[in-house]
Coordinates of C-alpha atoms in Angstrom, one line a residue:
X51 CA 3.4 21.9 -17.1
X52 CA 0.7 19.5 -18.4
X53 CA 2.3 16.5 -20.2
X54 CA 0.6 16.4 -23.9
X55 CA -1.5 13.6 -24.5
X56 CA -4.3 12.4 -26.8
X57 CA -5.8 9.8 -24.4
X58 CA -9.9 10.3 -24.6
X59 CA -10.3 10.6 -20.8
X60 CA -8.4 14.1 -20.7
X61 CA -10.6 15.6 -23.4
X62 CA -13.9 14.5 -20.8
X63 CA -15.5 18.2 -19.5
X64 CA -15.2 16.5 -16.0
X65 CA -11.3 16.8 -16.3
X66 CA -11.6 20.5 -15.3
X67 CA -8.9 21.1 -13.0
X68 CA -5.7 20.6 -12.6
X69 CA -5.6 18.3 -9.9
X70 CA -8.1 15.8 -11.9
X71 CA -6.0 16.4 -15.0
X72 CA -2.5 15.1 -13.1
X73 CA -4.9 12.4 -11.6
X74 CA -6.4 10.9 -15.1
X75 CA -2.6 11.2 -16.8
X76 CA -1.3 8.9 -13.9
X77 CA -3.8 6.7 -14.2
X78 CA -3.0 6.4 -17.6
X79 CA 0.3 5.5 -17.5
X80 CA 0.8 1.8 -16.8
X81 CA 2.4 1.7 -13.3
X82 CA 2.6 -2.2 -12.4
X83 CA 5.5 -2.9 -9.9
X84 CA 9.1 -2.9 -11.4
X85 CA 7.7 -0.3 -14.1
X86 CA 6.9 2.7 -12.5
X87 CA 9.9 5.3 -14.4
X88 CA 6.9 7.0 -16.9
X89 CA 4.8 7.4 -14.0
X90 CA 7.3 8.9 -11.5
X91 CA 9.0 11.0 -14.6
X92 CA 5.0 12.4 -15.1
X93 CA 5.2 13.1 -11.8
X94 CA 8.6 14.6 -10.9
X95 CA 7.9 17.4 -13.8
X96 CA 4.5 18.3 -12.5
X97 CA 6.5 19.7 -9.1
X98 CA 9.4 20.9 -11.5
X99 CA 6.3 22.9 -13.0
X100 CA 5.2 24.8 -9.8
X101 CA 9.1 25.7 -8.9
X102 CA 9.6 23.0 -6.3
X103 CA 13.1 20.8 -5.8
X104 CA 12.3 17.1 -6.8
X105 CA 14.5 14.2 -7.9
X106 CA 14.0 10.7 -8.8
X107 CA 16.9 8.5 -5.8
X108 CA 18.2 5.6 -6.8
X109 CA 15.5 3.4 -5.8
X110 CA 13.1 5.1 -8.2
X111 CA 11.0 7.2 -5.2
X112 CA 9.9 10.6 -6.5
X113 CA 11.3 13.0 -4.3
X114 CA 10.2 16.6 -3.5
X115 CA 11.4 18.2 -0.3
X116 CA 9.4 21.0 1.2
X117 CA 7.9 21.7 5.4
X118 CA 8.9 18.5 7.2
X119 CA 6.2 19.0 10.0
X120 CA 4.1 16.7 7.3
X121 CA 5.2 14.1 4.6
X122 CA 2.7 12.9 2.6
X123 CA 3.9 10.0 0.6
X124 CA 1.7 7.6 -1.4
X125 CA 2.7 4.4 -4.0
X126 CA 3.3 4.9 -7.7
X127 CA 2.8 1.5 -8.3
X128 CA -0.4 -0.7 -9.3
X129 CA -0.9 -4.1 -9.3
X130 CA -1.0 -6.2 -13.1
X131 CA -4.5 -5.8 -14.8
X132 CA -5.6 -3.3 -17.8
X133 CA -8.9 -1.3 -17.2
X134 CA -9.8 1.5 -20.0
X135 CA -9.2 4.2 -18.7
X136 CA -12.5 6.8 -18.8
X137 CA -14.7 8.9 -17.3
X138 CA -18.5 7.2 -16.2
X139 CA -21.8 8.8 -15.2
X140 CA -21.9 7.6 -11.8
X141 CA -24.8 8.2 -9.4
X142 CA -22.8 10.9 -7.5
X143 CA -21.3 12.4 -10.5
X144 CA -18.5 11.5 -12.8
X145 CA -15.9 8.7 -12.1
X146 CA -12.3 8.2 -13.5
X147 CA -12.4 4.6 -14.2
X148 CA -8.6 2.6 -14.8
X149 CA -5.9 0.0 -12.3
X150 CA -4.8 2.5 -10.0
X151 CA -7.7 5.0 -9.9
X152 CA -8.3 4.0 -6.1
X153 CA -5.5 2.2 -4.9
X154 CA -3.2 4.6 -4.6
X155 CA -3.2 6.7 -7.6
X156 CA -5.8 9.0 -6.3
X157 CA -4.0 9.5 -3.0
X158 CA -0.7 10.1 -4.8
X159 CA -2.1 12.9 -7.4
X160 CA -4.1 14.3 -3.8
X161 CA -1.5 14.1 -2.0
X162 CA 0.9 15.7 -5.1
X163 CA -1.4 18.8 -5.2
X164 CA -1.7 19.6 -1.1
X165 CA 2.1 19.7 -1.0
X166 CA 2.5 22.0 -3.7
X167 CA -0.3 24.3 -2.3
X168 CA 0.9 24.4 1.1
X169 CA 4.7 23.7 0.6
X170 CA 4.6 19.9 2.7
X171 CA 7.0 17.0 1.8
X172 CA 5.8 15.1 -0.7
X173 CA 7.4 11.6 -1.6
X174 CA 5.6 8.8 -4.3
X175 CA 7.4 5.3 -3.3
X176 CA 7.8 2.7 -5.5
X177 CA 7.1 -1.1 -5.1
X178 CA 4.3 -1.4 -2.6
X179 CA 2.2 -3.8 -4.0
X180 CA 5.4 -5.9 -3.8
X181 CA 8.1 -5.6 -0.9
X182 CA 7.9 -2.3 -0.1
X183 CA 11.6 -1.6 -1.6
X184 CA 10.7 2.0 -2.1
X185 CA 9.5 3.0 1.7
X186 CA 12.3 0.4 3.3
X187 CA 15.4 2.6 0.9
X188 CA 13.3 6.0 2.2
X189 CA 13.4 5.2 5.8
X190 CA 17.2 4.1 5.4
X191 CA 17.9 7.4 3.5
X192 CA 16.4 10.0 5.2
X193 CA 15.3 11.0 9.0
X194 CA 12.0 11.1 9.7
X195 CA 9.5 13.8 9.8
X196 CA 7.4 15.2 12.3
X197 CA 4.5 13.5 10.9
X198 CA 3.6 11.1 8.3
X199 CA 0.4 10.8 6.2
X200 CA 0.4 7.5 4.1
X201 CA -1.6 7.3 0.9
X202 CA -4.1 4.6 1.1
X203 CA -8.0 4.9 -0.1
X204 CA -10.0 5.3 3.3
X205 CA -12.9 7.4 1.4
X206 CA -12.4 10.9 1.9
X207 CA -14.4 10.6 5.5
X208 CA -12.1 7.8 6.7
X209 CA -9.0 8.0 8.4
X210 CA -6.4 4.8 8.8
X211 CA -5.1 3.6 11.9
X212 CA -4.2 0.9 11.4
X213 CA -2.5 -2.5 9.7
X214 CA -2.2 -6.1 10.4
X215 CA 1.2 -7.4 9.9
X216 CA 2.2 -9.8 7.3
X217 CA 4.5 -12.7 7.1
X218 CA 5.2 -14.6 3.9
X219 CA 6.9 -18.2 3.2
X220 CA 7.7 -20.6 0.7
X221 CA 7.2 -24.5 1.8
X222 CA 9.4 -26.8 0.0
X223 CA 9.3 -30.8 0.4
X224 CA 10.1 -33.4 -1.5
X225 CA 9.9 -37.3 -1.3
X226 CA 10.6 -40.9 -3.5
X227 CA 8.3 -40.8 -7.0
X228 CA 6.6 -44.5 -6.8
X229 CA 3.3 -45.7 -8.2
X230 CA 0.2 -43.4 -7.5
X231 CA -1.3 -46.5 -6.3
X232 CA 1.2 -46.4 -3.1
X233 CA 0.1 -45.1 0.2
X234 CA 2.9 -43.9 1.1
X235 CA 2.6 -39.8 1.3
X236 CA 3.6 -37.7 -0.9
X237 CA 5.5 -34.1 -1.1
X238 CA 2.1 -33.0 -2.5
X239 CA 0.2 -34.1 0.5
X240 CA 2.8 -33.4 2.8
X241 CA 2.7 -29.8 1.7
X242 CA -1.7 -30.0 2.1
X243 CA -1.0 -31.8 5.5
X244 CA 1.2 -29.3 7.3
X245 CA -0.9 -26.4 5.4
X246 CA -4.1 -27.8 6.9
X247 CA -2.1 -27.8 10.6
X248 CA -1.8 -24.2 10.0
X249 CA -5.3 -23.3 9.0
X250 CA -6.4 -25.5 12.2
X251 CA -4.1 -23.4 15.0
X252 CA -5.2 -20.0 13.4
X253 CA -9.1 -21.3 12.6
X254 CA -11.5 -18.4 12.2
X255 CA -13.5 -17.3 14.7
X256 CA -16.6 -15.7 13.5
X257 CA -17.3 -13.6 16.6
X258 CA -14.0 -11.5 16.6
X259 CA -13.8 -9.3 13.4
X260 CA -11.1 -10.4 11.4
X261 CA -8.7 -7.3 11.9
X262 CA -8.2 -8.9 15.5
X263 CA -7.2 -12.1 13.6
X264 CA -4.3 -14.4 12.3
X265 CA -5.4 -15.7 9.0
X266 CA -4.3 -17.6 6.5
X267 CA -3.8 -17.6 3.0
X268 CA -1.8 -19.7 0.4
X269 CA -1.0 -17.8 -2.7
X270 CA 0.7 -19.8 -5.4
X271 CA 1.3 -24.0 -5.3
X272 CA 3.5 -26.1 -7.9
X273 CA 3.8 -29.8 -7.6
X274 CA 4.5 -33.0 -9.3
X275 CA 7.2 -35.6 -10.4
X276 CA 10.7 -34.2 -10.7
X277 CA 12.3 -33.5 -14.3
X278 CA 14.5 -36.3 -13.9
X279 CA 11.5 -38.4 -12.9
X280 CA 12.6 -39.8 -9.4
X281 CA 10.8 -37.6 -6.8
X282 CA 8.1 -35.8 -6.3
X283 CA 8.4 -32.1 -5.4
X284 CA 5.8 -29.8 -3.9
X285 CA 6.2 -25.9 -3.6
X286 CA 3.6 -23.7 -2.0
X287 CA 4.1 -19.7 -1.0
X288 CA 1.7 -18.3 1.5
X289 CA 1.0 -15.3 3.5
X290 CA -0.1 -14.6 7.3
X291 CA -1.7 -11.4 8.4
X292 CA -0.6 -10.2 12.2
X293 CA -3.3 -8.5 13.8
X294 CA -1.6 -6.2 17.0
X295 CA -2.0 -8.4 19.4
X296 CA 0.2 -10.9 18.5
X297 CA 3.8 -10.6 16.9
X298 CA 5.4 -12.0 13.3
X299 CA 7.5 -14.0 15.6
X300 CA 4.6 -15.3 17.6
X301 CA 3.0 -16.5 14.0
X302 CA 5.7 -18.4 12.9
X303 CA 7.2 -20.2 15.8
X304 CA 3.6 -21.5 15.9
X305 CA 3.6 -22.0 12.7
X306 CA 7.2 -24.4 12.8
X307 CA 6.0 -26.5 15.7
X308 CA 3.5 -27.7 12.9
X309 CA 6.3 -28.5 10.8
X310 CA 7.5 -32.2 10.5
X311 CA 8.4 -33.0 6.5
X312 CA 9.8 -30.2 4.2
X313 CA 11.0 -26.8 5.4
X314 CA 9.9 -23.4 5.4
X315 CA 11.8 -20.4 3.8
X316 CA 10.3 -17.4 5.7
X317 CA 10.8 -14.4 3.0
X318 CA 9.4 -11.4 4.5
X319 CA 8.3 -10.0 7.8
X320 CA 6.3 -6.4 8.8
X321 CA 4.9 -6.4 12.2
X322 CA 1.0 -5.1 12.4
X323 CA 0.4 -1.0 13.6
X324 CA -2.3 0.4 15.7
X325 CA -2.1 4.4 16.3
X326 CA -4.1 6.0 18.9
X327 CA -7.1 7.8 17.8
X328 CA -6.9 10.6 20.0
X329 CA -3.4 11.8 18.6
X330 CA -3.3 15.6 17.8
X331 CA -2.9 14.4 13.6
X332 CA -6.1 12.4 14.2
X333 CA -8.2 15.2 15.8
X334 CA -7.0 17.7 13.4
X335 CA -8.0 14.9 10.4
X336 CA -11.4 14.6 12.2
X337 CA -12.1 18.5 12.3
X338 CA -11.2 18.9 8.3
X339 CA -13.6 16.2 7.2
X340 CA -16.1 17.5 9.3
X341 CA -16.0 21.2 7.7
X342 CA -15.7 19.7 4.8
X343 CA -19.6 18.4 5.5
X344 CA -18.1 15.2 6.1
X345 CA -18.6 12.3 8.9
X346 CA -15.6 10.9 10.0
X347 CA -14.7 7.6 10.6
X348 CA -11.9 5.4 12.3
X349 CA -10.7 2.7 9.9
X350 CA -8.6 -0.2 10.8
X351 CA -7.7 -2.3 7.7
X352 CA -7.0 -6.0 7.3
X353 CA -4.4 -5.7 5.1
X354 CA -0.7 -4.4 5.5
X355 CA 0.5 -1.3 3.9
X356 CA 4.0 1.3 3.6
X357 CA 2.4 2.4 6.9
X358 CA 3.8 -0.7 8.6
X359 CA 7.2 0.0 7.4
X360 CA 7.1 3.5 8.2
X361 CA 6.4 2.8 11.8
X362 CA 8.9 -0.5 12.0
X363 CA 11.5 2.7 11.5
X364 CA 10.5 6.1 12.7
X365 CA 9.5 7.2 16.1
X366 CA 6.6 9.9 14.9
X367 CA 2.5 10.0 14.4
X368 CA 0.9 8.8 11.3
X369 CA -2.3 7.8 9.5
X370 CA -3.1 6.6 6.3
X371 CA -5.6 8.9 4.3
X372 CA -7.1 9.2 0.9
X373 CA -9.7 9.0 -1.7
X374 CA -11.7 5.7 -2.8
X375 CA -13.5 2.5 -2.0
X376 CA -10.8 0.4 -0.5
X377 CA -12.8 -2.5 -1.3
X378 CA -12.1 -2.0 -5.5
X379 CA -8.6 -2.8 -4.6
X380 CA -7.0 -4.4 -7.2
X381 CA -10.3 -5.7 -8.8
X382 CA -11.5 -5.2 -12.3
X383 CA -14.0 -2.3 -11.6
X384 CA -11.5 -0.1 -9.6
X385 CA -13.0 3.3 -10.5
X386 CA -12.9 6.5 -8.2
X387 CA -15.5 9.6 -8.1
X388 CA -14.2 13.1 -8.4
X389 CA -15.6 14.9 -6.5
X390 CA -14.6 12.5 -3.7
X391 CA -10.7 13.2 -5.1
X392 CA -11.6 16.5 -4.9
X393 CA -12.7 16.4 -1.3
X394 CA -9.7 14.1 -0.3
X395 CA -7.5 17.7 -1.6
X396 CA -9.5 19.7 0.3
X397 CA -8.9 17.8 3.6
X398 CA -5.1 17.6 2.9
X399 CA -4.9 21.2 2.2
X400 CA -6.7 21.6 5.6
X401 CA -5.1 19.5 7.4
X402 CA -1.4 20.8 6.6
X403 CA -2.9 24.4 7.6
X404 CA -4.1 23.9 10.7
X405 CA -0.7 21.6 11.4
X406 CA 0.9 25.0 10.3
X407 CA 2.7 23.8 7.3
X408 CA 4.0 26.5 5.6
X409 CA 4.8 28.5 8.7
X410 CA 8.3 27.4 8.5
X411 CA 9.8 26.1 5.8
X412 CA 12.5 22.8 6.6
X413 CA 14.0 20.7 4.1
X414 CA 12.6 17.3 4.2
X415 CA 16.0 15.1 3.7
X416 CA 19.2 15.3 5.7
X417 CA 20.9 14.3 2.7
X418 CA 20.9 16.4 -0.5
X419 CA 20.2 15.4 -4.1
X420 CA 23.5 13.6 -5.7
X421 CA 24.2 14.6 -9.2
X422 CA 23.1 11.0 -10.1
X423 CA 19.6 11.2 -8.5
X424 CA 19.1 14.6 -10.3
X425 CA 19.9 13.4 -13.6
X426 CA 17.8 10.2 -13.4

């Protein structure tokens, strides 16, 4: 059941399916983290449409049970930044252009049609680009499955592995407001001082690729003379990214040793994951990208995805998978090919067959829908 809608993209002659059409009506729906309720309503009523059971919990997670030998479960959410949303000559054929088009809408409408053509567990999450609330509350609210396919673009040849970690602070220091002239330090150089410590104890080394790793990023600084004018205050959040080999706790503890003025909040903590290639869901991902006229390749990414949580709290194998250019994330020319989302379906579909999904039909939650979660 197609949700009417005058937007100029869905009139395009490239929206000729009905996979592209669910993709291009996501897209246009603003998405950003915290606002995701018209996207995952769009999508709820597109399983209602083809007969399957789907709910909105209480988190906001779009729900649809189904074979729980797969789940595939990608993000409804986008990062801040409005794109027009249309359809481009590109040089391999038409591209869907808008925030979200690669990172993750494209996996989430891919993902939405395999698991209504093959009867897999489907689940769109909410808040990743943010804390992760909607994969944490799902892992806390459900067993796991037998296997797990995360929603990430990889290009449809690619296949996920895996994540660094990431751990995320707030420094906070503060010291007596006096004449500039004074050369005394202040909480503004205090907080540059222990930053630079930092930077120096994890200093890139240009010989090991960067996925191997700890680097270093501050995100957001504040500083000045207090309101009532008789301090000067310095706040600075930051992130680290773990690569496997070393641990969140490792990063910090090294981290605090630097630390001799002001004090660190540490606000969040996901540990870094590395699958083996040679698992039976990696082989089986290899042989439908290569019937598919594809050449696949084995992707580890420097970033930190739902995959981390996923494996933080279940004991099963996973990859991430879907269509797009990881390297538009989040920048103001995200735009995705269709024929490559079309490809991306192709390999799910394939995928869950030769897995055997479909064979025998399981529900995908221990816990069934409460009457509040199937009225939202």
């Amino acid at each position: 059941m197609a949700v009417e809608s005058t937007h100029p993209a869905l009139e395009h002659s490239a929206i000729d399916t009905e996979g592209r059409q669910l993709l291009t009506e996501l897209v246009s729906i603003p998405s950003v983290s915290g606002e995701e309720t018209a996207a995952a309503e769009r999508l709820a009523g597109f399983f209602e449409a083809h007969d399957r059971e789907v709910w909105i919990d209480d988190i906001g997670n779009v729900r649809a049970p189904g074979d729980d030998t797969v789940l595939l479960t990608s993000h409804i959410d986008t990062v801040p930044g409005e794109i027009p949303v249309e359809i481009k000559d590109g040089e391999d054929g038409p591209e869907l252009w808008g925030r979200g088009s690669v990172d993750a809408t494209g996996s989430l409408a891919s993902m939405a049609i395999a698991a209504v053509e093959t009867g897999a567990s489907f689940v769109g999450v909410v808040g990743e680009e943010s804390t992760s609330r909607g994969a944490w509350y799902l892992t806390d609210h459900r067993d796991s499955p037998d296997l797990i396919i995360n929603g990430e673009p990889s290009g449809w040849g690619g296949i996920t592995l895996g994540y660094r970690g990431l751990l995320e602070g707030t420094y906070v220091a503060a010291s007596e407001s006096g004449h500039h002239s004074r050369p005394d330090l202040n909480a503004i150089q205090h907080a540059m001082s222990w930053w630079d410590r930092v930077e120096t104890i994890f200093e890139p080394d240009e010989w090991v690729p960067v996925f191997e790793q700890v680097t270093t990023k501050p995100v957001d600084i504040e500083g000045g003379v207090s309101v009532d004018g008789l301090s000067m205050e310095a706040t600075m959040e930051f992130q680290l990214r773990v690569p496997p080999e070393r641990t969140p706790d490792e990063v910090r503890e090294l981290s605090d040793a630097e630390l001799d003025i002001g004090t660190v909040n540490w606000t969040e903590s996901i540990p870094p994951v590395m699958t083996n290639p040679r698992t039976e869901l990696a082989r089986v991902f290899r042989a439908a990208i290569r019937d598919q006229g594809g050449d696949p390749r084995l992707l580890r990414k420097t970033g930190t995805s739902d995959m981390n949580v996923f494996a933080t709290k279940w004991d099963c194998g996973m990859v991430s998978y879907g269509p797009g250019d990881s390297s538009l994330d989040h920048t103001p020319n995200e735009h995705l090919p269709l024929d490559e989302f079309d490809n991306a379906i192709d390999v799910l579909i394939d995928v869950c067959e030769r897995l055997g999904v479909g064979d025998e039909v399981a529900s995908d939650d221990s816990e069934a829908a409460t009457d509040t979660e199937a009225a939202q």
